[in-house]
């Protein structure tokens, strides 16, 4: 879905710097995600005005304020619904959705599943810190069993969701996982996700250094293993992806789990949009049609 820069000025990292500096805690994993997204946009040379960054509510969802693109900071769990509208209004835009595990897999779980089955052409980046950061440390849908938090001081009694398996089951056509402690790898996954035509899901381990003392950089580092390092791994094989998605604890795969390119995205399948984005066409109802419609209702 990437568009290419038309004029001769080469975009640099500073072009994507937002007007507001991030207010995340020093060391928050979200800094790494922001830098990787900016680097990916520079590498792909996508003009700022062709990118829309849309979020819900949470520390991670403050993201659109920190990057120089168009953006919308919407409601908790509703970013994908707004992003679907943006993409269908103008499918020439590069649409990025950025948010947290609580936002996307809890309150927004319904939109998560349905946006994937619809194959909406956007990149959804979840900064997955396994906790509610903004509201100061409650259990989230990805908190591990037994984890002690403010809302579950005796330990989490609810089994966590597996976002990668969920995405595969719901029909996402690009499914990947990154780690904010590995910038180069993460940037590459973001570029792949932007280029993919269809729903790209990227779950990123993005440690909350203030409220999650279980899933830290030190905890992840020896465990994450890149799928790309196994030359026999075939990302076109859905069953292999599902099997890999179940690995946890000693070995946690990161990288591109799955990609298929034979499913049309929602806007490509929509007959009304075959002539181009709505904004270029005649969207006004002709006066005689409007009049007869009103008369019919009277
Ligand atoms: C409808 C609604 N319910 C609850 C809240 C309170 N709330 C704001 S952010 C948040 C959770 C944030 O967690 P996550 O999405 O994981 O983001 P993080 O802060 O960890 O990046 C909650 C419960 C809200 N803003 N709106
Ligand atoms: S509370 Fe956690 S998620 Fe929020 S900014 Fe601080 S470190 Fe990041
Ligand atoms: Mg969170």
PDB file of C-alpha atoms and ligand atoms in Angstrom, residues 30 58-60 99-103 126-134 138 140-142 206 208, ligand 3:
ATOM      1  CA  UNK A  30       7.325   2.354  22.711  1.00  0.00           C
ATOM      2  CA  UNK A  58      -3.338   4.060  26.228  1.00  0.00           C
ATOM      3  CA  UNK A  59       0.322   5.043  26.642  1.00  0.00           C
ATOM      4  CA  UNK A  60       1.071   3.419  23.280  1.00  0.00           C
ATOM      5  CA  UNK A  99      -2.085   0.905  20.119  1.00  0.00           C
ATOM      6  CA  UNK A 100      -1.776  -1.378  23.092  1.00  0.00           C
ATOM      7  CA  UNK A 101      -2.701  -4.914  24.086  1.00  0.00           C
ATOM      8  CA  UNK A 102      -5.569  -3.746  26.298  1.00  0.00           C
ATOM      9  CA  UNK A 103      -6.887  -1.459  23.581  1.00  0.00           C
ATOM     10  CA  UNK A 126       0.264  -3.446  18.797  1.00  0.00           C
ATOM     11  CA  UNK A 127       2.768  -2.336  21.425  1.00  0.00           C
ATOM     12  CA  UNK A 128       2.224  -5.401  23.569  1.00  0.00           C
ATOM     13  CA  UNK A 129       3.550  -4.816  27.102  1.00  0.00           C
ATOM     14  CA  UNK A 130       1.262  -7.383  28.751  1.00  0.00           C
ATOM     15  CA  UNK A 131      -0.220  -4.743  31.058  1.00  0.00           C
ATOM     16  CA  UNK A 132      -2.416  -1.650  31.123  1.00  0.00           C
ATOM     17  CA  UNK A 133       0.267   1.046  31.309  1.00  0.00           C
ATOM     18  CA  UNK A 134      -1.723   4.285  31.143  1.00  0.00           C
ATOM     19  CA  UNK A 138      -3.721  -3.556  35.713  1.00  0.00           C
ATOM     20  CA  UNK A 140      -4.342  -7.046  30.408  1.00  0.00           C
ATOM     21  CA  UNK A 141      -5.522  -9.776  27.991  1.00  0.00           C
ATOM     22  CA  UNK A 142      -1.875 -10.786  27.380  1.00  0.00           C
ATOM     23  CA  UNK A 206       7.371  -3.395  23.928  1.00  0.00           C
ATOM     24  CA  UNK A 208       6.584  -1.363  30.176  1.00  0.00           C
TER      25      UNK A 208
HETATM   26 MG1  LIG B   3      -0.487  -2.432  27.385  1.00  0.00          MG
END
